[in-house]
Coordinates of C-alpha atoms and ligand atoms in Angstrom, one line a residue:
Chain A
M1 CA -0.1 0.0 -0.4
L2 CA 2.5 2.8 1.1
E3 CA 4.8 1.6 -1.5
Q4 CA 2.4 1.4 -4.4
Q5 CA 1.3 5.1 -3.2
L6 CA 5.1 6.7 -3.5
V7 CA 5.4 5.1 -6.7
N8 CA 1.9 7.2 -7.7
G9 CA 3.2 10.0 -6.2
F10 CA 6.9 10.0 -7.4
T11 CA 5.3 9.5 -11.0
L12 CA 3.2 12.5 -10.5
G13 CA 5.7 13.8 -9.3
L14 CA 8.1 14.1 -11.9
I15 CA 5.0 15.6 -14.0
Y16 CA 4.9 18.3 -11.2
A17 CA 8.6 18.9 -11.7
L18 CA 8.3 19.1 -15.6
I19 CA 5.5 21.7 -15.3
A20 CA 7.4 24.0 -12.4
V21 CA 10.9 24.3 -14.1
G22 CA 8.6 26.4 -16.5
Y23 CA 7.4 28.2 -13.8
T24 CA 11.1 28.6 -12.1
M25 CA 13.5 29.7 -15.3
V26 CA 10.8 32.6 -16.2
Y27 CA 10.6 34.1 -12.8
G28 CA 14.9 33.4 -13.1
V29 CA 14.7 35.9 -15.9
I30 CA 12.3 38.3 -15.7
E31 CA 10.3 37.8 -12.2
L32 CA 7.1 37.6 -13.8
I33 CA 5.1 33.9 -12.2
N34 CA 3.3 33.4 -15.1
F35 CA 0.5 32.5 -14.6
A36 CA -0.9 31.1 -17.5
H37 CA 1.6 28.3 -17.7
G38 CA -0.5 26.1 -16.4
E39 CA -2.8 26.7 -20.2
I40 CA 0.6 25.8 -21.9
Y41 CA -0.1 22.1 -20.5
M42 CA -3.6 22.1 -21.0
L43 CA -2.8 23.0 -24.4
G44 CA -0.1 20.5 -25.0
A45 CA -2.4 17.8 -24.8
F46 CA -5.2 19.2 -26.5
L47 CA -3.1 20.1 -29.6
T48 CA -1.7 16.6 -29.2
L49 CA -5.5 15.5 -29.7
S50 CA -6.1 17.6 -33.0
F51 CA -2.7 16.3 -34.9
I52 CA -3.6 12.8 -34.2
S53 CA -7.2 13.6 -35.2
M54 CA -5.6 14.9 -38.5
G55 CA -4.0 11.1 -38.6
L56 CA -0.5 12.1 -37.7
P57 CA 1.1 9.6 -36.0
L58 CA 1.5 9.8 -31.9
P59 CA 5.6 10.7 -31.8
L60 CA 4.8 13.3 -34.7
A61 CA 1.3 14.8 -33.5
V62 CA 3.8 15.2 -29.9
V63 CA 6.7 16.3 -31.0
L64 CA 4.0 19.2 -33.2
A65 CA 2.2 20.0 -30.1
M66 CA 5.6 20.8 -28.1
L67 CA 6.7 22.9 -31.2
A68 CA 3.3 25.1 -31.2
A69 CA 3.3 25.1 -27.2
A70 CA 6.7 26.7 -27.5
A71 CA 5.3 29.2 -30.0
I72 CA 2.3 29.5 -28.3
G73 CA 4.8 30.7 -25.0
V74 CA 7.0 33.0 -27.2
L75 CA 4.0 34.7 -28.2
L76 CA 2.4 34.9 -25.2
D77 CA 5.5 36.8 -23.6
I78 CA 5.5 39.5 -26.9
V79 CA 2.3 40.2 -26.9
A80 CA 1.4 40.5 -23.4
Y81 CA 4.6 40.6 -21.1
R82 CA 7.2 42.5 -23.1
P83 CA 5.2 46.0 -22.9
L84 CA 4.9 45.6 -19.4
R85 CA 8.8 44.5 -18.9
E86 CA 9.3 48.6 -17.6
A87 CA 5.8 48.5 -15.6
P88 CA 5.4 47.3 -12.5
R89 CA 5.5 44.0 -11.4
L90 CA 1.7 44.1 -10.8
A91 CA 0.6 45.1 -13.9
A92 CA 2.5 42.0 -15.8
L93 CA 1.2 39.7 -13.3
I94 CA -2.7 40.6 -13.4
T95 CA -1.6 40.7 -17.1
A96 CA -0.8 36.9 -16.5
I97 CA -3.7 35.7 -15.3
G98 CA -5.3 37.8 -18.1
M99 CA -3.9 35.9 -20.2
S100 CA -4.0 32.5 -18.0
I101 CA -8.4 33.2 -18.4
F102 CA -7.9 34.0 -22.0
L103 CA -6.3 30.8 -23.5
Q104 CA -8.9 28.3 -20.9
N105 CA -11.8 29.9 -22.9
L106 CA -9.9 30.2 -25.9
A107 CA -9.9 26.1 -25.0
M108 CA -13.3 26.2 -24.3
I109 CA -14.3 27.3 -27.7
I110 CA -12.3 25.3 -30.0
W111 CA -12.4 22.0 -28.1
G112 CA -15.5 22.4 -25.8
S113 CA -15.3 22.7 -22.2
R114 CA -16.0 18.7 -21.7
P115 CA -13.9 16.6 -20.6
L116 CA -12.4 14.7 -24.2
P117 CA -10.2 11.4 -23.6
F118 CA -7.0 10.4 -24.3
P119 CA -7.7 9.0 -28.0
R120 CA -6.1 5.4 -26.7
Q121 CA -6.1 3.6 -30.4
A122 CA -3.3 5.9 -30.8
L123 CA -1.2 4.5 -28.1
P124 CA 0.0 0.7 -28.0
A125 CA -2.4 -1.7 -25.9
F126 CA 0.5 -2.5 -23.4
F127 CA 0.8 0.8 -22.1
S128 CA -2.1 0.4 -19.3
E129 CA -0.4 -2.7 -18.3
P130 CA 2.6 -3.8 -15.4
A131 CA 5.7 -3.5 -16.6
L132 CA 7.4 -4.2 -13.3
T133 CA 5.5 -5.9 -10.1
F134 CA 7.1 -6.5 -7.2
S135 CA 4.6 -8.0 -4.4
D136 CA 1.8 -5.9 -4.5
V137 CA 3.4 -2.7 -6.5
T138 CA 2.8 -2.6 -10.0
I139 CA 4.9 0.1 -12.5
S140 CA 2.8 0.6 -15.7
W141 CA 4.2 1.0 -18.9
M142 CA 2.5 4.4 -19.0
Q143 CA 4.7 5.2 -15.8
M144 CA 7.2 3.8 -17.2
L145 CA 6.8 6.1 -20.5
I146 CA 6.5 8.9 -18.3
Y147 CA 9.8 8.5 -16.0
A148 CA 11.9 7.8 -18.9
V149 CA 10.5 11.2 -21.0
A150 CA 10.7 13.2 -17.5
V151 CA 14.1 11.8 -17.2
V152 CA 15.5 12.5 -20.4
L153 CA 13.8 16.1 -20.6
M154 CA 15.3 17.1 -17.1
V155 CA 19.2 15.7 -18.2
G156 CA 18.3 17.7 -21.8
L157 CA 17.6 21.0 -20.2
N158 CA 20.2 20.6 -17.2
L159 CA 23.0 20.5 -19.9
V160 CA 21.5 23.6 -21.5
I161 CA 21.7 25.4 -18.9
T162 CA 24.9 24.4 -18.1
K163 CA 27.1 23.8 -21.0
T164 CA 25.6 25.7 -23.7
R165 CA 26.1 29.7 -24.9
V166 CA 23.0 30.2 -24.6
G167 CA 21.9 28.7 -21.3
T168 CA 24.8 30.6 -19.7
A169 CA 23.5 33.8 -20.8
M170 CA 20.3 33.0 -19.2
R171 CA 21.9 32.4 -15.7
A172 CA 24.1 35.3 -16.9
L173 CA 20.6 37.5 -17.1
A174 CA 19.3 36.1 -14.5
Q175 CA 22.0 37.3 -11.9
N176 CA 22.0 40.5 -13.6
Q177 CA 19.9 41.7 -16.4
T178 CA 22.6 44.9 -17.3
A179 CA 25.8 43.6 -16.8
A180 CA 24.1 40.5 -19.3
A181 CA 22.5 43.3 -21.7
L182 CA 26.6 45.1 -21.5
M183 CA 27.9 41.5 -22.6
G184 CA 26.2 41.8 -25.8
I185 CA 23.4 39.3 -25.3
N186 CA 19.8 40.3 -27.1
V187 CA 18.2 39.9 -23.3
N188 CA 14.6 39.4 -25.5
R189 CA 16.0 36.8 -27.6
V190 CA 17.3 34.7 -24.4
I191 CA 13.9 35.2 -22.9
T192 CA 12.4 34.4 -25.7
F193 CA 14.6 31.1 -25.5
T194 CA 13.7 30.7 -22.2
F195 CA 9.8 30.8 -22.8
A196 CA 10.4 28.5 -25.5
L197 CA 11.8 25.9 -23.2
G198 CA 9.6 26.1 -19.9
S199 CA 6.5 25.6 -22.8
A200 CA 8.0 22.8 -24.5
M201 CA 8.7 21.3 -21.0
G202 CA 5.0 21.9 -19.4
A203 CA 2.8 20.7 -22.8
M204 CA 5.5 17.5 -22.6
A205 CA 3.5 17.5 -18.7
G206 CA 0.4 17.5 -20.2
I207 CA 0.5 15.1 -22.8
M208 CA 1.4 12.5 -20.8
V209 CA -0.9 13.2 -17.8
S210 CA -3.9 13.5 -20.5
M211 CA -2.7 9.6 -21.5
Y212 CA -2.0 8.8 -18.1
Y213 CA -5.6 9.6 -16.7
N214 CA -7.3 9.7 -20.2
T215 CA -8.1 12.5 -19.9
M216 CA -8.2 16.2 -20.9
Y217 CA -10.5 19.5 -20.3
P218 CA -10.1 23.6 -20.5
T219 CA -9.7 24.4 -16.7
M220 CA -6.9 21.1 -16.1
G221 CA -4.4 23.7 -16.1
Y222 CA -5.3 25.6 -13.0
L223 CA -4.9 22.8 -10.0
A224 CA -1.5 21.7 -12.2
G225 CA -0.6 25.2 -12.8
V226 CA -1.1 25.8 -8.9
K227 CA 0.9 22.4 -8.0
A228 CA 3.4 23.1 -10.1
F229 CA 3.9 26.5 -8.8
A230 CA 3.8 25.5 -5.3
A231 CA 6.6 23.0 -6.1
A232 CA 8.3 25.8 -7.4
V233 CA 8.4 27.4 -4.5
L234 CA 9.2 24.7 -2.4
G235 CA 12.2 23.9 -4.2
G236 CA 13.3 27.4 -4.6
I237 CA 11.7 29.9 -7.2
G238 CA 14.5 30.7 -9.5
S239 CA 16.5 27.5 -8.9
V240 CA 16.0 25.0 -11.7
P241 CA 17.3 22.0 -9.8
G242 CA 15.0 23.0 -7.0
A243 CA 11.9 23.3 -9.4
M244 CA 12.6 19.2 -9.8
L245 CA 13.0 18.2 -6.7
G246 CA 10.3 20.8 -5.3
G247 CA 8.0 18.9 -7.9
V248 CA 8.7 14.9 -6.9
V249 CA 8.5 15.7 -3.4
L250 CA 4.9 17.4 -3.5
G251 CA 3.8 14.5 -5.8
I252 CA 4.5 12.1 -2.7
A253 CA 3.4 14.7 -0.3
E254 CA 0.1 15.0 -1.8
T255 CA -0.3 11.1 -2.5
L256 CA 0.3 9.9 0.6
G257 CA -1.9 13.2 2.1
A258 CA -4.4 11.4 -0.3
G259 CA -3.8 8.0 1.1
Y260 CA -3.6 8.5 4.9
L261 CA -5.7 11.5 5.7
S262 CA -8.4 11.5 3.2
S263 CA -8.8 12.2 -0.1
P264 CA -10.8 15.2 -0.7
Y265 CA -7.1 16.6 1.3
R266 CA -4.8 15.8 -1.3
D267 CA -5.5 19.5 -3.3
G268 CA -4.6 21.1 -0.2
V269 CA -1.6 19.7 0.6
A270 CA 0.1 22.0 -2.2
Y271 CA -1.0 25.2 -0.3
A272 CA -0.3 23.8 3.3
V273 CA 3.1 22.9 1.9
M274 CA 3.5 26.4 -0.1
I275 CA 2.1 28.1 2.8
L276 CA 5.1 26.9 5.2
V277 CA 7.8 27.2 2.9
I278 CA 6.6 30.9 2.8
I279 CA 6.9 30.9 6.6
F280 CA 9.3 28.8 7.5
R281 CA 12.0 28.5 4.9
P282 CA 11.1 31.5 2.0
S283 CA 14.0 30.8 0.1
G284 CA 13.1 27.0 -0.4
L285 CA 14.7 23.4 -0.5
L286 CA 17.4 24.5 -2.8
G287 CA 17.0 28.5 -3.4
R288 CA 19.1 31.0 -2.0
A289 CA 18.1 33.5 0.0
V290 CA 16.3 36.4 -1.5
T291 CA 17.8 39.3 -0.3
E292 CA 21.5 38.0 -2.1
K293 CA 19.9 39.1 -5.5
A294 CA 20.8 42.8 -4.7
Chain B
M1 CA 37.4 58.2 -32.5
L2 CA 34.7 58.5 -30.1
K3 CA 32.6 61.8 -30.5
L4 CA 29.3 62.8 -28.0
T5 CA 27.6 66.0 -29.4
D6 CA 25.1 67.8 -26.9
V7 CA 23.7 64.6 -25.5
A8 CA 21.0 64.8 -23.2
S9 CA 19.7 61.9 -21.0
Y10 CA 16.7 61.1 -19.2
Y11 CA 15.2 58.8 -16.5
G12 CA 11.6 59.1 -16.6
N13 CA 11.2 62.8 -15.9
I14 CA 14.6 63.0 -14.4
Q15 CA 17.4 64.8 -16.4
A16 CA 20.4 63.0 -16.0
L17 CA 22.8 64.4 -18.9
K18 CA 22.1 67.7 -19.8
G19 CA 23.9 68.1 -23.6
V20 CA 27.5 66.8 -23.0
S21 CA 29.9 67.3 -25.6
L22 CA 33.2 65.0 -25.2
H23 CA 35.7 63.3 -27.8
I24 CA 38.3 60.7 -27.2
G25 CA 40.8 59.9 -30.4
Q26 CA 42.3 56.6 -30.9
G27 CA 45.0 55.2 -28.1
E28 CA 43.8 58.2 -25.6
I29 CA 42.9 57.3 -22.0
V30 CA 40.5 60.3 -21.0
T31 CA 38.9 60.5 -17.8
L32 CA 35.6 61.8 -16.9
I33 CA 35.7 62.8 -13.4
G34 CA 33.1 64.5 -10.8
A35 CA 31.0 63.9 -7.9
N36 CA 28.3 62.0 -7.1
G37 CA 25.2 62.0 -9.4
A38 CA 27.1 64.1 -11.8
G39 CA 26.4 61.8 -14.9
K40 CA 29.1 59.7 -15.0
T41 CA 27.3 56.5 -15.3
T42 CA 24.8 57.7 -17.6
T43 CA 27.1 59.7 -19.7
L44 CA 28.5 55.5 -20.0
M45 CA 25.5 54.2 -20.3
S46 CA 23.9 56.3 -23.0
I47 CA 26.8 55.3 -24.6
S48 CA 26.7 51.9 -24.6
G49 CA 22.6 51.8 -25.7
V50 CA 21.4 51.0 -22.4
V51 CA 20.4 54.4 -21.9
Q52 CA 18.7 55.9 -25.1
P53 CA 19.8 59.9 -25.1
K54 CA 16.5 61.8 -26.1
Q55 CA 18.9 64.3 -27.8
G56 CA 22.2 64.3 -29.3
R57 CA 24.7 62.1 -31.7
I58 CA 26.9 59.8 -30.6
V59 CA 29.1 58.9 -33.2
F60 CA 31.8 55.9 -33.2
L61 CA 34.7 55.6 -35.6
G62 CA 32.5 57.4 -38.0
E63 CA 29.2 55.6 -37.4
D64 CA 26.2 57.0 -36.0
I65 CA 25.6 54.7 -33.0
T66 CA 23.0 57.0 -31.3
R67 CA 19.9 54.9 -31.1
L68 CA 21.5 51.4 -31.9
S69 CA 21.0 48.1 -29.4
T70 CA 24.2 47.5 -26.9
E71 CA 24.3 44.2 -28.8
R72 CA 25.7 46.2 -32.1
I73 CA 27.1 48.5 -30.0
V74 CA 29.7 46.2 -28.3
S75 CA 30.0 44.1 -31.9
L76 CA 31.4 47.9 -33.2
G77 CA 34.3 47.2 -30.4
I78 CA 33.0 49.1 -27.4
T79 CA 32.8 47.2 -24.1
Q80 CA 32.2 48.4 -20.6
V81 CA 33.1 47.9 -17.6
P82 CA 30.1 48.4 -15.6
E83 CA 30.4 50.2 -11.9
G84 CA 30.3 48.3 -8.9
R85 CA 32.0 45.5 -11.5
M86 CA 28.2 43.7 -12.2
I87 CA 29.8 40.2 -12.2
F88 CA 28.0 36.8 -12.2
P89 CA 28.2 35.9 -8.5
R90 CA 26.9 31.9 -10.0
L91 CA 29.2 31.5 -13.2
T92 CA 32.3 30.7 -12.2
V93 CA 35.2 32.9 -13.3
R94 CA 35.9 31.1 -16.3
E95 CA 31.9 31.3 -17.4
N96 CA 32.5 35.3 -16.9
L97 CA 35.2 35.7 -18.6
L98 CA 33.8 33.7 -21.6
M99 CA 30.4 35.8 -21.3
G100 CA 32.9 38.5 -22.4
A101 CA 33.7 36.9 -25.9
Y102 CA 29.2 36.4 -26.2
L103 CA 29.1 37.9 -29.3
R104 CA 32.8 36.2 -31.3
K105 CA 32.8 33.3 -33.2
D106 CA 36.7 33.2 -33.4
K107 CA 37.4 29.9 -30.9
A108 CA 41.1 30.4 -31.3
G109 CA 41.1 33.8 -31.1
I110 CA 38.9 33.9 -27.6
R111 CA 40.8 31.1 -26.8
E112 CA 44.5 33.2 -27.1
D113 CA 41.7 36.2 -25.0
E114 CA 41.3 34.1 -22.6
E115 CA 45.3 33.4 -21.6
H116 CA 46.3 37.1 -21.8
A117 CA 43.4 37.8 -19.2
Y118 CA 45.0 35.4 -17.5
T119 CA 48.8 36.5 -17.3
L120 CA 46.7 40.5 -16.9
F121 CA 45.3 38.5 -13.9
P122 CA 46.7 35.6 -12.8
V123 CA 44.4 35.2 -9.8
L124 CA 41.9 34.4 -11.9
R125 CA 43.7 31.6 -13.2
E126 CA 44.0 29.9 -9.6
R127 CA 40.4 30.8 -9.0
R128 CA 38.6 30.0 -12.8
T129 CA 36.6 27.1 -10.8
Q130 CA 35.3 29.5 -8.4
M131 CA 32.1 30.9 -8.5
G132 CA 32.4 34.7 -9.6
G133 CA 30.8 35.3 -6.2
T134 CA 33.5 34.5 -3.6
L135 CA 35.9 35.9 -4.8
S136 CA 37.3 39.4 -3.0
G137 CA 36.7 43.4 -4.6
G138 CA 39.5 43.0 -5.5
E139 CA 39.6 40.1 -7.4
Q140 CA 36.3 40.6 -8.8
Q141 CA 37.1 44.1 -10.6
M142 CA 40.0 42.4 -12.1
L143 CA 37.0 39.5 -13.6
A144 CA 35.2 42.5 -14.7
I145 CA 38.2 43.8 -16.4
G146 CA 39.4 40.6 -17.8
R147 CA 35.6 40.2 -19.0
A148 CA 35.3 43.0 -20.5
L149 CA 38.3 42.4 -22.2
L150 CA 37.5 38.7 -24.0
A151 CA 35.0 41.3 -26.2
R152 CA 38.3 42.1 -27.4
P153 CA 37.0 46.1 -27.6
K154 CA 38.6 49.1 -29.4
L155 CA 37.2 51.2 -26.9
L156 CA 37.0 50.3 -23.0
L157 CA 35.0 52.3 -21.0
L158 CA 35.3 51.8 -17.3
D159 CA 33.5 53.2 -14.7
E160 CA 34.8 53.6 -11.0
P161 CA 37.1 51.0 -11.2
S162 CA 38.6 52.1 -7.7
L163 CA 35.3 52.6 -6.2
G164 CA 35.9 50.6 -2.0
L165 CA 39.6 48.4 -3.2
A166 CA 42.2 49.5 -1.0
P167 CA 44.9 52.0 -2.3
L168 CA 47.4 49.5 -2.7
V169 CA 44.8 46.9 -5.1
V170 CA 43.3 50.2 -6.8
E171 CA 47.3 50.8 -7.7
N172 CA 47.6 47.5 -9.5
I173 CA 44.4 47.8 -10.9
F174 CA 45.6 51.3 -12.7
E175 CA 49.0 50.0 -14.1
I176 CA 47.2 47.1 -15.8
I177 CA 44.3 49.9 -17.5
E178 CA 47.6 51.4 -18.1
Q179 CA 49.3 48.3 -19.4
I180 CA 45.4 47.8 -21.8
N181 CA 46.2 51.0 -23.0
K182 CA 49.7 50.6 -24.2
D183 CA 48.5 47.3 -25.9
G184 CA 46.3 49.5 -28.2
V185 CA 43.0 50.0 -26.8
T186 CA 41.3 53.4 -25.8
V187 CA 40.4 54.0 -22.4
L188 CA 37.4 56.1 -21.5
L189 CA 37.9 55.9 -17.4
V190 CA 35.0 57.1 -15.2
E191 CA 36.5 58.0 -11.6
Q192 CA 36.1 59.9 -8.4
N193 CA 39.2 59.4 -7.8
A194 CA 40.2 62.1 -9.3
Q195 CA 43.9 62.4 -8.3
M196 CA 44.9 58.7 -9.8
A197 CA 42.6 58.9 -12.7
L198 CA 44.5 62.5 -13.9
Q199 CA 48.0 60.7 -13.1
I200 CA 47.3 58.0 -16.3
A201 CA 44.8 59.5 -18.4
H202 CA 46.4 61.9 -21.1
R203 CA 43.3 64.6 -21.1
G204 CA 40.1 65.1 -19.0
Y205 CA 36.7 66.3 -18.5
V206 CA 34.8 67.6 -15.5
L207 CA 31.3 66.8 -15.2
E208 CA 28.5 68.9 -12.7
T209 CA 25.1 68.3 -12.8
G210 CA 25.0 67.3 -16.6
R211 CA 27.5 69.0 -18.0
V212 CA 31.0 69.8 -18.7
T213 CA 32.0 72.4 -17.3
L214 CA 36.0 72.1 -17.8
E215 CA 38.2 70.2 -19.8
G216 CA 42.2 69.9 -21.0
P217 CA 45.3 68.0 -20.7
A218 CA 45.1 66.4 -17.2
S219 CA 48.9 67.7 -16.0
D220 CA 46.6 71.4 -16.7
L221 CA 43.3 69.7 -14.6
L222 CA 45.8 68.5 -12.4
N223 CA 47.1 72.1 -11.6
D224 CA 43.9 73.8 -12.3
P225 CA 43.3 75.4 -8.8
K226 CA 38.9 74.7 -8.9
V227 CA 40.1 70.9 -10.0
R228 CA 42.2 70.9 -6.9
S229 CA 40.1 72.2 -4.2
A230 CA 37.0 70.7 -5.6
Y231 CA 38.0 67.1 -6.7
L232 CA 41.4 66.8 -5.4
G233 CA 41.1 68.1 -1.6
L234 CA 44.0 70.1 -2.5
D235 CA 44.4 74.3 -2.4
Ligands
LIG1 N1 17.9 54.5 -12.8 C1 17.7 56.1 -12.2 N2 16.2 56.6 -12.2 C2 16.3 57.8 -12.0 N3 17.4 58.8 -11.4 C3 18.9 58.2 -11.6 C4 19.0 56.8 -11.7 N4 20.3 56.6 -12.2 C5 20.8 58.3 -11.8 N5 19.9 58.8 -11.7 C6 20.1 60.0 -11.4 O1 20.9 60.6 -12.6 C7 21.9 61.3 -11.8 C8 23.2 61.4 -12.1 O2 23.2 60.0 -12.2 P1 24.6 59.2 -12.5 O3 24.9 59.3 -13.7 O4 24.8 57.4 -11.8 O5 25.4 60.0 -12.0 P2 27.3 59.2 -11.4 O6 27.9 58.3 -12.3 O7 28.0 60.6 -11.6 O8 27.3 59.4 -10.0 C9 21.7 61.8 -10.7 O9 21.1 62.8 -10.2 C10 21.0 60.8 -10.2 O10 20.4 60.9 -8.9
LIG2 MG1 28.6 56.5 -11.1

């Protein structure tokens, strides 16, 4: 029982982690909480559905959905946030909430407001079967897929951030924007890259969730977004490894909370975690003290 | 090489530069001195394109750069070492240096200039895998200068490199600025430490509340009674 909860919580945690890195990277470079990030996650699922119904094979549909979501994330920044770069922080925050509502409603217009199933016929039949079984714990092939994709994406993301020129520019920008500009770094181009990267990861999370639970609906990004944001705060907002750790810890905490308290408490766990972190350790598990960022 | 004509810059409604004109010839060290708030940093930021002048013209090597992006200006050969050093605290020393070469593609040249930076500042070689934020103030200033040199600038803008450093360290930094100039880099040096600056500069400008009030050869300024009382604490 406990072991199975841990397996399920870990799976969910990886999904949160994939979404949380998008929040944390964007916060790192422009200090904006991109509330519309949950909607990018939702769009990932619906775009995959649409590409599949156009007759594309699953892998191609997934890749195209990630690319389209990345483009939408970039557009969001250019249209909604870039004009407010010099404005008070609150203006951009409210705009982000507005964009979240806008994208939700746009999805309702396009795909309807009722939940839709993931097209199961596009998935190999064995996906829902157990891949591994130890005594009373089972890990399904679907869960194995989530582990594999999440690990590959996160290792890849870490390599991009730590080893490439644009990744180093991203980190430089997050640490001192004026200095980054004085190095000749095109600040807006790096911000665009950040949105694209975060959005693609978030979309992939939405795609896998819709396969895992076999459902998608236009408001699915709201709660997932709040929880992933809580995970980012738990890990230390601005820290990419922190977001990964925070996601996994939150996923496990939430599943255990649902299992041992009662399931209505499930969603409360994320809020409780966020409040506790803000009170006792505002810099999060792996974050730096906020005051350091002078 | 660089010519500012009647440059006016604002922060919102606050006018920080009220028509600044100055010029720098190839190979010179020119210093810009003035009290806190006179507009020295704003002048450098206007040249670098971080602050957009509302009025006036900035011409570099025959090209009007007044409205160009910072990216373009850096690629034309103007690099700034900003006030307060602004190194990247959570990048390694080596990553900091390489950020200076962000716009360059010539791998061999970058490699060569990285070596040259380590020769100028041996302490940076020892610390190259350390985070920039762990360095002392003097070492951070060296890193900031080294980073700027990795851009292989034609004109180097330095904003108060002596700020907050011990006298011995300042002396060392100023020797290196002279060395860099001898190696062929033109230098615009902003300082509140007028004594030191005027000793290594060829010419100087005095800035007061957004206007140039005095200019001339450095030796003349050193002997000017007004400069002596206002900026050198002598009379
Ligand atoms: N970011 C800013 N916002 C508003 N006013 C500024 C800003 N930066 C500088 N100023 C003002 O512009 C004037 C010139 O400042 P600055 O160029 O920093 O002077 P200096 O470098 O000579 O000390 C000062 O009056 C200062 O208060
Ligand atoms: Mg200044």
